[in-house]
CSV table of C-alpha atoms in Angstrom, one decimal:
chain,number,residue,atom,x,y,z
A,1,UNK,CA,19.7,-14.2,16.5
A,2,UNK,CA,18.3,-12.7,19.5
A,3,UNK,CA,18.0,-9.8,18.1
A,4,UNK,CA,14.8,-11.8,16.0
A,5,UNK,CA,13.1,-13.2,18.2
A,6,UNK,CA,10.0,-11.4,19.9
A,7,UNK,CA,11.3,-12.1,23.7
A,8,UNK,CA,13.8,-8.9,23.4
A,9,UNK,CA,11.5,-6.9,21.2
A,10,UNK,CA,8.5,-7.2,24.8
A,11,UNK,CA,8.2,-3.3,24.8
A,12,UNK,CA,9.7,-2.2,28.8
A,13,UNK,CA,7.2,-0.6,31.3
A,14,UNK,CA,7.3,3.5,30.0
A,15,UNK,CA,8.3,2.3,26.2
A,16,UNK,CA,6.4,5.3,24.2
A,17,UNK,CA,3.5,3.8,21.8
A,18,UNK,CA,3.6,7.2,19.1
A,19,UNK,CA,7.4,5.5,18.7
A,20,UNK,CA,5.2,2.4,16.8
A,21,UNK,CA,4.2,4.0,14.0
A,22,UNK,CA,7.6,6.1,13.0
A,23,UNK,CA,9.0,2.5,13.4
A,24,UNK,CA,6.8,1.4,9.9
A,25,UNK,CA,6.2,4.1,8.5
A,26,UNK,CA,10.7,3.4,8.1
A,27,UNK,CA,9.1,-0.1,6.0
A,28,UNK,CA,6.4,1.2,4.2
A,29,UNK,CA,7.8,3.9,3.3
A,30,UNK,CA,10.4,2.4,1.6
A,31,UNK,CA,8.2,-0.5,0.1
A,32,UNK,CA,6.0,1.2,-1.7
A,33,UNK,CA,8.6,3.3,-4.1
A,34,UNK,CA,6.8,-0.1,-6.0
A,35,UNK,CA,4.3,2.2,-7.4
A,36,UNK,CA,7.3,4.8,-8.8
A,37,UNK,CA,8.9,2.1,-10.4
A,38,UNK,CA,7.4,3.2,-13.9
A,39,UNK,CA,10.2,5.3,-14.1
A,40,UNK,CA,13.0,3.6,-13.7
A,41,UNK,CA,11.0,1.7,-17.1
A,42,UNK,CA,11.9,4.3,-19.7
A,43,UNK,CA,15.7,4.9,-19.4
A,44,UNK,CA,15.5,0.6,-18.4
A,45,UNK,CA,14.4,1.0,-22.9
A,46,UNK,CA,18.5,2.5,-23.9
A,47,UNK,CA,20.5,0.6,-21.8
A,48,UNK,CA,22.1,-0.4,-25.0
A,49,UNK,CA,21.3,2.4,-27.1
A,50,UNK,CA,21.3,5.8,-24.7
A,51,UNK,CA,19.7,7.9,-26.5
A,52,UNK,CA,17.1,5.9,-28.0
A,53,UNK,CA,16.6,2.6,-27.8
A,54,UNK,CA,18.6,-0.1,-29.7
A,55,UNK,CA,17.3,-3.5,-31.5
A,56,UNK,CA,18.3,-5.8,-28.8
A,57,UNK,CA,17.1,-3.2,-25.9
A,58,UNK,CA,14.3,-4.2,-23.4
A,59,UNK,CA,10.8,-3.3,-24.6
A,60,UNK,CA,8.2,-1.4,-22.2
A,61,UNK,CA,6.2,-4.7,-22.7
A,62,UNK,CA,8.8,-7.3,-21.3
A,63,UNK,CA,10.2,-4.8,-18.6
A,64,UNK,CA,6.0,-4.2,-17.2
A,65,UNK,CA,6.5,-7.7,-15.9
A,66,UNK,CA,8.9,-6.8,-13.7
A,67,UNK,CA,6.3,-4.3,-12.1
A,68,UNK,CA,3.2,-6.9,-12.3
A,69,UNK,CA,5.7,-9.8,-10.6
A,70,UNK,CA,6.6,-7.9,-7.3
A,71,UNK,CA,3.1,-7.8,-6.6
A,72,UNK,CA,1.7,-11.1,-7.5
A,73,UNK,CA,4.6,-11.6,-4.8
A,74,UNK,CA,3.3,-9.3,-2.3
A,75,UNK,CA,0.1,-11.0,-2.6
A,76,UNK,CA,1.7,-15.1,-2.2
A,77,UNK,CA,3.6,-13.6,-0.2
A,78,UNK,CA,1.9,-12.3,2.5
A,79,UNK,CA,-0.7,-15.1,2.4
A,80,UNK,CA,1.8,-17.9,2.5
A,81,UNK,CA,3.8,-16.0,4.7
A,82,UNK,CA,1.6,-14.3,6.7
A,83,UNK,CA,1.4,-16.5,10.0
A,84,UNK,CA,5.3,-16.9,10.2
A,85,UNK,CA,4.8,-13.8,10.0
A,86,UNK,CA,3.0,-13.1,12.7
A,87,UNK,CA,3.9,-16.0,14.7
A,88,UNK,CA,7.6,-14.6,15.0
A,89,UNK,CA,6.9,-10.8,16.1
A,90,UNK,CA,7.3,-7.4,13.6
A,91,UNK,CA,11.1,-7.4,14.6
A,92,UNK,CA,12.2,-10.6,12.7
A,93,UNK,CA,9.6,-10.0,8.9
A,94,UNK,CA,11.0,-6.1,8.8
A,95,UNK,CA,14.1,-7.8,9.1
A,96,UNK,CA,13.3,-9.7,6.6
A,97,UNK,CA,12.4,-7.7,4.7
A,98,UNK,CA,14.9,-5.2,4.4
A,99,UNK,CA,16.8,-8.4,3.4
A,100,UNK,CA,14.7,-9.5,0.0
A,101,UNK,CA,13.9,-5.9,-0.8
A,102,UNK,CA,17.2,-4.3,-0.6
A,103,UNK,CA,18.5,-7.3,-2.0
A,104,UNK,CA,16.4,-7.6,-4.9
A,105,UNK,CA,16.8,-4.2,-6.5
A,106,UNK,CA,21.5,-5.9,-5.7
A,107,UNK,CA,20.2,-8.9,-7.8
A,108,UNK,CA,18.4,-6.5,-10.6
A,109,UNK,CA,22.0,-4.2,-10.5
A,110,UNK,CA,23.9,-7.1,-11.5
A,111,UNK,CA,20.7,-7.9,-14.2
A,112,UNK,CA,20.7,-4.4,-15.7
A,113,UNK,CA,24.9,-4.9,-15.9
A,114,UNK,CA,24.5,-8.0,-17.8
A,115,UNK,CA,21.9,-6.7,-19.2
A,116,UNK,CA,19.9,-9.9,-18.7
A,117,UNK,CA,16.2,-9.4,-18.0
A,118,UNK,CA,15.3,-12.6,-16.4
A,119,UNK,CA,17.8,-11.1,-13.3
A,120,UNK,CA,16.1,-8.1,-12.6
A,121,UNK,CA,12.2,-10.2,-13.2
A,122,UNK,CA,14.0,-12.4,-10.3
A,123,UNK,CA,15.6,-9.5,-8.0
A,124,UNK,CA,13.2,-6.4,-8.0
A,125,UNK,CA,10.0,-9.0,-9.0
A,126,UNK,CA,10.7,-12.1,-6.7
A,127,UNK,CA,13.1,-11.6,-4.2
A,128,UNK,CA,11.7,-7.8,-3.8
A,129,UNK,CA,7.8,-9.1,-3.7
A,130,UNK,CA,8.4,-11.2,-1.1
A,131,UNK,CA,10.1,-8.0,0.5
A,132,UNK,CA,6.5,-6.3,-0.1
A,133,UNK,CA,4.9,-8.8,1.5
A,134,UNK,CA,6.4,-9.6,4.2
A,135,UNK,CA,7.1,-5.3,4.6
A,136,UNK,CA,3.3,-5.0,3.7
A,137,UNK,CA,1.5,-7.0,7.3
A,138,UNK,CA,5.1,-6.7,8.9
A,139,UNK,CA,4.0,-3.8,11.6
A,140,UNK,CA,0.1,-4.3,11.2
A,141,UNK,CA,-1.4,-6.3,14.1
A,142,UNK,CA,1.2,-4.7,15.7
A,143,UNK,CA,0.4,-1.0,14.9
A,144,UNK,CA,-3.5,-3.2,16.5
A,145,UNK,CA,-2.4,-4.3,19.5
A,146,UNK,CA,-0.1,-0.8,20.2
A,147,UNK,CA,-3.8,1.4,20.0
A,148,UNK,CA,-7.0,-0.9,20.8
A,149,UNK,CA,-8.7,2.7,21.0
A,150,UNK,CA,-7.4,3.8,17.5
A,151,UNK,CA,-7.0,1.0,15.3
A,152,UNK,CA,-7.7,2.4,12.1
A,153,UNK,CA,-6.2,5.3,13.6
A,154,UNK,CA,-2.9,3.5,13.6
A,155,UNK,CA,-3.2,1.3,10.1
A,156,UNK,CA,-4.1,4.2,8.6
A,157,UNK,CA,0.1,6.3,9.5
A,158,UNK,CA,1.4,3.1,8.5
A,159,UNK,CA,-0.7,2.5,5.6
A,160,UNK,CA,-0.1,5.8,4.2
A,161,UNK,CA,3.7,5.6,4.5
A,162,UNK,CA,2.9,2.8,1.7
A,163,UNK,CA,0.8,5.6,-0.4
A,164,UNK,CA,3.0,8.4,-0.3
A,165,UNK,CA,6.6,6.3,-0.5
A,166,UNK,CA,6.2,7.4,-4.5
A,167,UNK,CA,6.2,10.5,-3.7
A,168,UNK,CA,10.0,10.6,-2.3
A,169,UNK,CA,11.3,7.5,-4.7
A,170,UNK,CA,10.3,9.2,-7.5
A,171,UNK,CA,11.7,12.1,-7.7
A,172,UNK,CA,15.4,10.5,-5.5
A,173,UNK,CA,15.1,8.3,-8.4
A,174,UNK,CA,15.3,10.7,-11.2
A,175,UNK,CA,17.8,12.3,-9.4
A,176,UNK,CA,19.7,9.3,-9.3
A,177,UNK,CA,19.8,8.6,-12.5
A,178,UNK,CA,20.8,12.2,-13.5
A,179,UNK,CA,23.7,11.5,-11.0
A,180,UNK,CA,25.1,8.7,-12.3
A,181,UNK,CA,24.4,8.9,-16.4
A,182,UNK,CA,26.9,10.4,-18.5
A,183,UNK,CA,27.4,10.2,-22.1
A,184,UNK,CA,28.2,6.4,-22.8
A,185,UNK,CA,26.0,4.9,-19.8
A,186,UNK,CA,22.8,5.4,-18.5
A,187,UNK,CA,23.2,5.3,-14.1
A,188,UNK,CA,19.9,2.8,-13.7
A,189,UNK,CA,21.9,-0.4,-12.3
A,190,UNK,CA,23.8,2.2,-9.4
A,191,UNK,CA,20.5,3.6,-8.7
A,192,UNK,CA,19.4,0.0,-7.6
A,193,UNK,CA,23.0,0.0,-5.3
A,194,UNK,CA,22.0,3.1,-3.9
A,195,UNK,CA,18.4,2.8,-3.5
A,196,UNK,CA,19.4,-1.4,-2.3
A,197,UNK,CA,21.8,-0.4,0.1
A,198,UNK,CA,19.9,3.1,1.1
A,199,UNK,CA,16.5,0.9,1.8
A,200,UNK,CA,18.0,-1.9,3.5
A,201,UNK,CA,19.4,0.6,6.4
A,202,UNK,CA,16.1,2.9,6.4
A,203,UNK,CA,13.6,-1.1,6.5
A,204,UNK,CA,16.8,-1.4,9.5
A,205,UNK,CA,15.9,1.6,11.8
A,206,UNK,CA,12.3,0.4,11.6
A,207,UNK,CA,13.6,-3.4,12.9
A,208,UNK,CA,15.3,-2.1,15.3
A,209,UNK,CA,12.3,0.9,16.8
A,210,UNK,CA,9.7,-1.9,16.6
A,211,UNK,CA,8.2,-3.2,20.1
A,212,UNK,CA,5.6,-5.5,20.7
A,213,UNK,CA,3.4,-4.1,23.7
A,214,UNK,CA,3.5,-6.1,27.4
A,215,UNK,CA,1.1,-9.3,27.7
A,216,UNK,CA,-2.2,-7.4,29.6
A,217,UNK,CA,-0.7,-4.5,28.4
A,218,UNK,CA,-3.8,-1.1,27.6
A,219,UNK,CA,-3.4,2.4,27.3
A,220,UNK,CA,-4.1,4.9,29.8
A,221,UNK,CA,-7.5,5.3,30.6
A,222,UNK,CA,-8.5,2.1,27.2
A,223,UNK,CA,-11.5,0.1,28.8
A,224,UNK,CA,-11.4,-2.8,26.7
A,225,UNK,CA,-15.3,-3.6,25.5
A,226,UNK,CA,-16.3,-6.7,27.6
A,227,UNK,CA,-19.0,-7.2,25.4
A,228,UNK,CA,-19.2,-7.9,21.9
A,229,UNK,CA,-20.4,-4.5,19.9
A,230,UNK,CA,-23.3,-5.6,16.6
A,231,UNK,CA,-19.9,-5.8,14.1
A,232,UNK,CA,-16.3,-5.4,16.8
A,233,UNK,CA,-16.2,-9.1,17.8
A,234,UNK,CA,-14.0,-9.7,21.8
A,235,UNK,CA,-13.2,-13.1,20.6
A,236,UNK,CA,-10.1,-14.2,18.7
A,237,UNK,CA,-11.2,-16.6,14.8
A,238,UNK,CA,-7.8,-18.5,14.2
A,239,UNK,CA,-6.1,-17.9,11.1
A,240,UNK,CA,-7.6,-20.8,7.9
A,241,UNK,CA,-10.5,-20.8,10.6
A,242,UNK,CA,-11.3,-17.2,9.1
A,243,UNK,CA,-11.2,-18.8,5.4
A,244,UNK,CA,-14.2,-20.9,6.1
A,245,UNK,CA,-15.6,-17.7,7.0
A,246,UNK,CA,-18.1,-15.7,4.8
A,247,UNK,CA,-17.1,-12.2,6.4
A,248,UNK,CA,-13.5,-13.0,5.1
A,249,UNK,CA,-14.9,-13.6,1.2
A,250,UNK,CA,-17.2,-10.5,1.7
A,251,UNK,CA,-14.5,-8.8,2.7
A,252,UNK,CA,-11.6,-9.8,-0.2
A,253,UNK,CA,-14.7,-8.9,-3.0
A,254,UNK,CA,-15.0,-5.0,-0.9
A,255,UNK,CA,-11.1,-4.7,-1.0
A,256,UNK,CA,-10.5,-6.4,-4.4
A,257,UNK,CA,-14.1,-4.3,-6.6
A,258,UNK,CA,-12.6,-0.8,-4.1
A,259,UNK,CA,-9.1,-0.8,-5.3
A,260,UNK,CA,-10.1,-2.5,-9.4
A,261,UNK,CA,-12.0,1.0,-9.7
A,262,UNK,CA,-9.0,3.0,-8.5
A,263,UNK,CA,-5.8,0.7,-10.2
A,264,UNK,CA,-7.2,0.5,-12.9
A,265,UNK,CA,-7.4,4.5,-13.7
A,266,UNK,CA,-4.0,4.9,-11.9
A,267,UNK,CA,-2.8,3.0,-14.5
A,268,UNK,CA,-3.8,5.2,-16.9
A,269,UNK,CA,-3.9,9.2,-15.2
A,270,UNK,CA,-2.0,10.6,-17.2
A,271,UNK,CA,-2.9,9.4,-20.1
A,272,UNK,CA,-6.5,10.0,-19.9
A,273,UNK,CA,-6.2,13.9,-18.6
A,274,UNK,CA,-4.8,14.5,-21.8
A,275,UNK,CA,-6.3,12.6,-23.9
A,276,UNK,CA,-10.2,13.9,-22.5
A,277,UNK,CA,-8.3,17.4,-21.9
A,278,UNK,CA,-6.5,17.8,-25.7
A,279,UNK,CA,-4.8,21.1,-25.8
A,280,UNK,CA,-5.7,22.2,-22.2
A,281,UNK,CA,-3.5,19.3,-20.2
A,282,UNK,CA,0.0,19.0,-21.1
A,283,UNK,CA,2.8,16.4,-20.4
A,284,UNK,CA,4.0,18.0,-18.0
A,285,UNK,CA,0.9,19.3,-16.6
A,286,UNK,CA,-0.5,15.4,-17.0
A,287,UNK,CA,2.3,14.3,-14.5
A,288,UNK,CA,1.4,17.1,-12.1
A,289,UNK,CA,-1.6,15.6,-12.0
A,290,UNK,CA,-0.1,11.7,-11.1
A,291,UNK,CA,1.9,13.1,-7.9
A,292,UNK,CA,-1.5,15.2,-7.1
A,293,UNK,CA,-3.6,11.9,-7.3
A,294,UNK,CA,-0.5,10.3,-5.1
A,295,UNK,CA,-0.9,13.0,-3.1
A,296,UNK,CA,-3.9,12.0,-2.1
A,297,UNK,CA,-3.6,8.5,-2.4
A,298,UNK,CA,-1.4,9.3,1.1
A,299,UNK,CA,-4.2,11.7,2.9
A,300,UNK,CA,-6.7,9.5,1.8
A,301,UNK,CA,-5.4,6.5,3.6
A,302,UNK,CA,-4.7,8.4,6.8
A,303,UNK,CA,-8.0,10.2,6.6
A,304,UNK,CA,-10.8,7.8,5.9
A,305,UNK,CA,-8.6,4.8,8.0
A,306,UNK,CA,-8.9,7.5,11.2
A,307,UNK,CA,-12.7,8.6,10.7
A,308,UNK,CA,-13.2,4.5,11.0
A,309,UNK,CA,-12.4,4.6,14.0
A,310,UNK,CA,-15.8,6.2,14.6
A,311,UNK,CA,-17.8,6.2,12.3
A,312,UNK,CA,-17.6,2.5,11.9
A,313,UNK,CA,-15.6,0.2,9.0
A,314,UNK,CA,-18.8,-0.8,7.3
A,315,UNK,CA,-20.2,2.7,7.4
A,316,UNK,CA,-17.0,4.1,5.9
A,317,UNK,CA,-16.7,1.4,3.1
A,318,UNK,CA,-20.7,2.4,2.2
A,319,UNK,CA,-18.8,6.3,1.7
A,320,UNK,CA,-16.5,4.2,-0.8
A,321,UNK,CA,-19.4,2.7,-2.9
A,322,UNK,CA,-21.2,5.1,-3.3
A,323,UNK,CA,-19.2,8.4,-3.5
A,324,UNK,CA,-17.1,6.7,-5.3
A,325,UNK,CA,-20.0,5.3,-7.9
A,326,UNK,CA,-21.5,8.9,-8.1
A,327,UNK,CA,-17.6,10.6,-9.0
A,328,UNK,CA,-17.1,7.6,-11.5
A,329,UNK,CA,-19.9,8.3,-13.3
A,330,UNK,CA,-19.3,12.2,-13.0
A,331,UNK,CA,-16.5,11.8,-14.7
A,332,UNK,CA,-17.5,11.8,-18.7
A,333,UNK,CA,-19.5,15.1,-17.8
A,334,UNK,CA,-16.4,16.7,-16.8
A,335,UNK,CA,-15.0,15.6,-19.4
A,336,UNK,CA,-17.7,16.7,-22.2
A,337,UNK,CA,-17.4,20.7,-20.5
A,338,UNK,CA,-13.3,21.2,-20.5
A,339,UNK,CA,-13.4,21.6,-16.3
A,340,UNK,CA,-10.3,20.1,-16.1
A,341,UNK,CA,-11.0,21.9,-12.2
A,342,UNK,CA,-14.0,19.5,-11.9
A,343,UNK,CA,-12.4,16.3,-13.3
A,344,UNK,CA,-9.3,16.5,-11.1
A,345,UNK,CA,-12.1,17.2,-8.0
A,346,UNK,CA,-13.5,14.7,-8.4
A,347,UNK,CA,-10.2,12.5,-8.5
A,348,UNK,CA,-9.0,13.4,-5.9
A,349,UNK,CA,-11.4,12.4,-3.7
A,350,UNK,CA,-11.6,8.7,-5.8
A,351,UNK,CA,-7.9,8.4,-5.0
A,352,UNK,CA,-8.4,8.9,-0.9
A,353,UNK,CA,-10.6,6.6,-1.0
A,354,UNK,CA,-8.7,4.6,-3.5
A,355,UNK,CA,-5.8,4.5,-0.7
A,356,UNK,CA,-8.5,4.4,2.3
A,357,UNK,CA,-10.3,1.5,1.3
A,358,UNK,CA,-6.2,-0.6,1.7
A,359,UNK,CA,-6.4,1.3,5.2
A,360,UNK,CA,-9.2,0.7,6.4
A,361,UNK,CA,-9.2,-3.3,5.9
A,362,UNK,CA,-6.7,-4.4,8.6
A,363,UNK,CA,-9.0,-2.8,10.9
A,364,UNK,CA,-11.8,-4.7,9.4
A,365,UNK,CA,-10.6,-7.5,9.5
A,366,UNK,CA,-9.9,-7.1,13.4
A,367,UNK,CA,-13.5,-5.9,14.3
A,368,UNK,CA,-14.4,-9.2,12.6
A,369,UNK,CA,-12.0,-12.0,13.5
A,370,UNK,CA,-10.2,-10.4,17.3
A,371,UNK,CA,-6.3,-9.1,17.0
A,372,UNK,CA,-4.9,-12.9,17.9
A,373,UNK,CA,-4.4,-13.8,13.9
A,374,UNK,CA,-5.4,-10.7,12.3
A,375,UNK,CA,-2.0,-9.5,10.5
A,376,UNK,CA,-1.8,-13.2,9.1
A,377,UNK,CA,-5.6,-13.0,7.9
A,378,UNK,CA,-4.8,-9.5,6.3
A,379,UNK,CA,-2.0,-11.3,4.7
A,380,UNK,CA,-4.2,-13.6,3.2
A,381,UNK,CA,-6.6,-11.0,1.5
A,382,UNK,CA,-4.3,-9.0,0.2
A,383,UNK,CA,-3.9,-11.5,-3.1
A,384,UNK,CA,-7.4,-9.2,-3.7
A,385,UNK,CA,-5.1,-6.4,-4.3
A,386,UNK,CA,-3.1,-8.7,-6.8
A,387,UNK,CA,-5.8,-10.2,-8.2
A,388,UNK,CA,-6.8,-6.7,-8.4
A,389,UNK,CA,-3.7,-5.3,-9.7
A,390,UNK,CA,-4.5,-7.2,-12.9
A,391,UNK,CA,-8.6,-7.0,-13.9
A,392,UNK,CA,-8.0,-3.3,-13.1
A,393,UNK,CA,-5.8,-1.8,-15.7
A,394,UNK,CA,-6.8,-5.0,-17.8
A,395,UNK,CA,-10.3,-3.5,-18.2
A,396,UNK,CA,-9.7,-0.4,-18.1
A,397,UNK,CA,-7.3,-0.4,-20.9
A,398,UNK,CA,-9.1,-3.0,-23.4
A,399,UNK,CA,-12.6,-0.9,-22.3
A,400,UNK,CA,-10.3,2.3,-24.3
A,401,UNK,CA,-9.5,0.4,-27.3
A,402,UNK,CA,-12.5,-1.1,-28.2
A,403,UNK,CA,-13.7,2.0,-28.2
A,404,UNK,CA,-11.2,3.4,-30.6
A,405,UNK,CA,-11.2,0.2,-32.5
A,406,UNK,CA,-15.0,1.5,-33.1
A,407,UNK,CA,-14.8,5.2,-34.2
A,408,UNK,CA,-15.1,6.7,-30.9
A,409,UNK,CA,-13.0,9.8,-30.2
A,410,UNK,CA,-10.1,9.8,-28.1
A,411,UNK,CA,-12.0,12.9,-25.9
A,412,UNK,CA,-14.7,9.9,-25.6
A,413,UNK,CA,-12.9,7.0,-25.0
A,414,UNK,CA,-12.8,6.2,-21.0
A,415,UNK,CA,-16.9,6.8,-20.5
A,416,UNK,CA,-17.8,3.1,-20.7
A,417,UNK,CA,-15.0,2.5,-18.6
A,418,UNK,CA,-15.7,5.2,-16.0
A,419,UNK,CA,-19.0,4.0,-15.9
A,420,UNK,CA,-17.9,0.2,-15.4
A,421,UNK,CA,-16.0,1.6,-12.9
A,422,UNK,CA,-18.8,2.9,-11.3
A,423,UNK,CA,-20.9,-0.5,-12.0
A,424,UNK,CA,-18.1,-2.8,-9.8
A,425,UNK,CA,-18.4,0.0,-7.2
A,426,UNK,CA,-21.7,-1.3,-6.8
A,427,UNK,CA,-21.0,-4.5,-7.0
A,428,UNK,CA,-19.3,-3.7,-3.6
A,429,UNK,CA,-21.2,-1.8,-2.3
A,430,UNK,CA,-24.3,-4.9,-2.1
A,431,UNK,CA,-20.8,-6.9,-0.9
A,432,UNK,CA,-20.3,-4.3,2.0
A,433,UNK,CA,-24.1,-5.3,3.1
A,434,UNK,CA,-24.0,-8.7,3.5
A,435,UNK,CA,-20.9,-8.6,6.0
A,436,UNK,CA,-22.3,-9.6,9.4
A,437,UNK,CA,-20.7,-10.6,12.4
A,438,UNK,CA,-19.5,-13.4,12.3
A,439,UNK,CA,-20.3,-16.6,13.7
A,440,UNK,CA,-19.8,-17.7,17.6
A,441,UNK,CA,-18.8,-21.5,16.2
A,442,UNK,CA,-15.5,-20.0,14.0
A,443,UNK,CA,-14.5,-17.6,17.0
A,444,UNK,CA,-11.7,-19.8,18.8
A,445,UNK,CA,-12.5,-21.3,22.5
A,446,UNK,CA,-9.8,-19.5,25.4
A,447,UNK,CA,-7.7,-22.7,25.5
A,448,UNK,CA,-6.6,-23.0,22.4
A,449,UNK,CA,-6.0,-19.9,22.5
A,450,UNK,CA,-3.2,-20.2,24.6
A,451,UNK,CA,-1.6,-22.9,22.9
A,452,UNK,CA,-2.0,-20.8,20.4
A,453,UNK,CA,-0.1,-18.4,21.6
B,1,UNK,CA,8.5,1.8,38.3
B,2,UNK,CA,11.8,3.3,38.1
B,3,UNK,CA,12.7,1.7,35.2
B,4,UNK,CA,9.6,3.4,33.4
B,5,UNK,CA,10.6,6.3,34.5
B,6,UNK,CA,13.5,6.3,32.9
B,7,UNK,CA,12.4,5.0,29.5
B,8,UNK,CA,8.9,7.5,29.3
B,9,UNK,CA,11.8,10.4,30.3
B,10,UNK,CA,13.6,8.9,27.1
B,11,UNK,CA,11.4,8.9,24.9
B,12,UNK,CA,10.6,12.4,24.5
B,13,UNK,CA,14.1,12.5,22.2
B,14,UNK,CA,13.5,9.4,20.8
B,15,UNK,CA,10.4,10.3,19.6
B,16,UNK,CA,11.7,13.5,18.1
B,17,UNK,CA,14.3,11.9,16.4
B,18,UNK,CA,12.1,8.8,14.7
B,19,UNK,CA,9.0,11.3,14.1
B,20,UNK,CA,11.7,13.4,11.4
B,21,UNK,CA,13.5,10.8,9.9
B,22,UNK,CA,10.7,9.8,8.8
B,23,UNK,CA,8.5,13.0,8.4
B,24,UNK,CA,11.7,15.0,7.1
B,25,UNK,CA,12.0,12.6,3.4
B,26,UNK,CA,7.7,12.2,3.3
B,27,UNK,CA,7.9,16.8,3.3
B,28,UNK,CA,10.4,17.2,0.7
B,29,UNK,CA,8.3,14.7,-1.6
B,30,UNK,CA,4.7,16.1,-0.7
B,31,UNK,CA,6.6,19.6,-1.8
B,32,UNK,CA,8.3,18.2,-5.2
B,33,UNK,CA,4.3,16.5,-5.4
B,34,UNK,CA,3.1,20.2,-4.9
B,35,UNK,CA,5.1,22.1,-7.3
B,36,UNK,CA,5.1,19.5,-9.8
B,37,UNK,CA,1.1,19.9,-9.4
B,38,UNK,CA,0.7,23.7,-9.7
B,39,UNK,CA,1.8,23.1,-13.6
B,40,UNK,CA,-2.5,21.5,-13.8
B,41,UNK,CA,-3.3,24.3,-13.0
B,42,UNK,CA,-1.0,27.4,-14.9
């Protein structure tokens, strides 16, 4: 399988580095479909009853586990396989991700046809989740190597695809389901097969297109800094050595807190907008609100990561935590004055920073731990996302329910949640403040670097 | 040098196709989202 090994992926002289972001986008635009998975939930509760749920049909609570399992395996596979991805090169990783993600849909389609939920858990949750994890980290270090002058912008472009994928997947999935739908059959299985094939092919284009730069390559006119700047190292830290540094765990907390604040609201965005503005925001308008937030989530990934190349990663996260805490604290006020516009504007900025947090972190890690193992270290950091995926929704949902149980009106039931989210961001601010340069004793010696290479 | 020149000359078409390949579906998704989002302000 020489096509998959690292050597054939070394770029020939003259190869444009601007071909790497579309290669990365081919993968991220597919795996980001996970954010749109909820469009299948309702149809999958009517697979037997067709027009309405039959007693033996799957319940929404059971279906919710599919996404949770996928996100768990995303984090686990990124953490466990990060070094394998780093050492085997991006093509092998993208190919593996394409196989896993595509076959995850196929296995799930079989599960839907047989009405066996465990097969859907195994397919989309486990196999697809592993594809998500490998695919997510596969282009990161390659992009950083191609764009040493703009690492934030480069990784921002790829991770923007993950945020934007739902914008494509959501309407496309709805259209496919309506295409395959018949009066006696809900076309979810056929939609899964189609998506599996299309996503596999799309991701393979990325695997074919991706290249790693030749040793010693640098962009024209770029002069690598010889001396480390205050928060940007010129050394490298070995992947497992990074775990022994406080910087890794501080950045882990920074990501976890930033994501917890966003992801908790993301899952409730539709219901929250309708409950906070009863009579003003209809279900259709709420769907528009969710879409708009996805748009800002995507745009924020590119905007904030690119901005971090100019103002620094630490300052970028300071913006997230200060601005985010203020905006979360303001949201209940927008509800009390009944201003939908102010509510939407506040959340637009909040979700741009939620996405920005994901997109800026690879460059933050590069600054702290060097380029050599940044992909593998990023893989281990993704566990923060998995944790946030559990904490965020649980916090928002339980606090809301507690408020309702204690007689608070539904329009005000989210207020405490918003203040808690603001508090989490204040904690994140102090974690970010504590990030200092990695101690030199953790750096790899030049000899070890050669051996590792 | 010759190889580099050849690679560079083929880059223009490759770049256009690669960016169109990812840009077209993404643009379609953004347009669909904006159309739906208009409901929010009606």
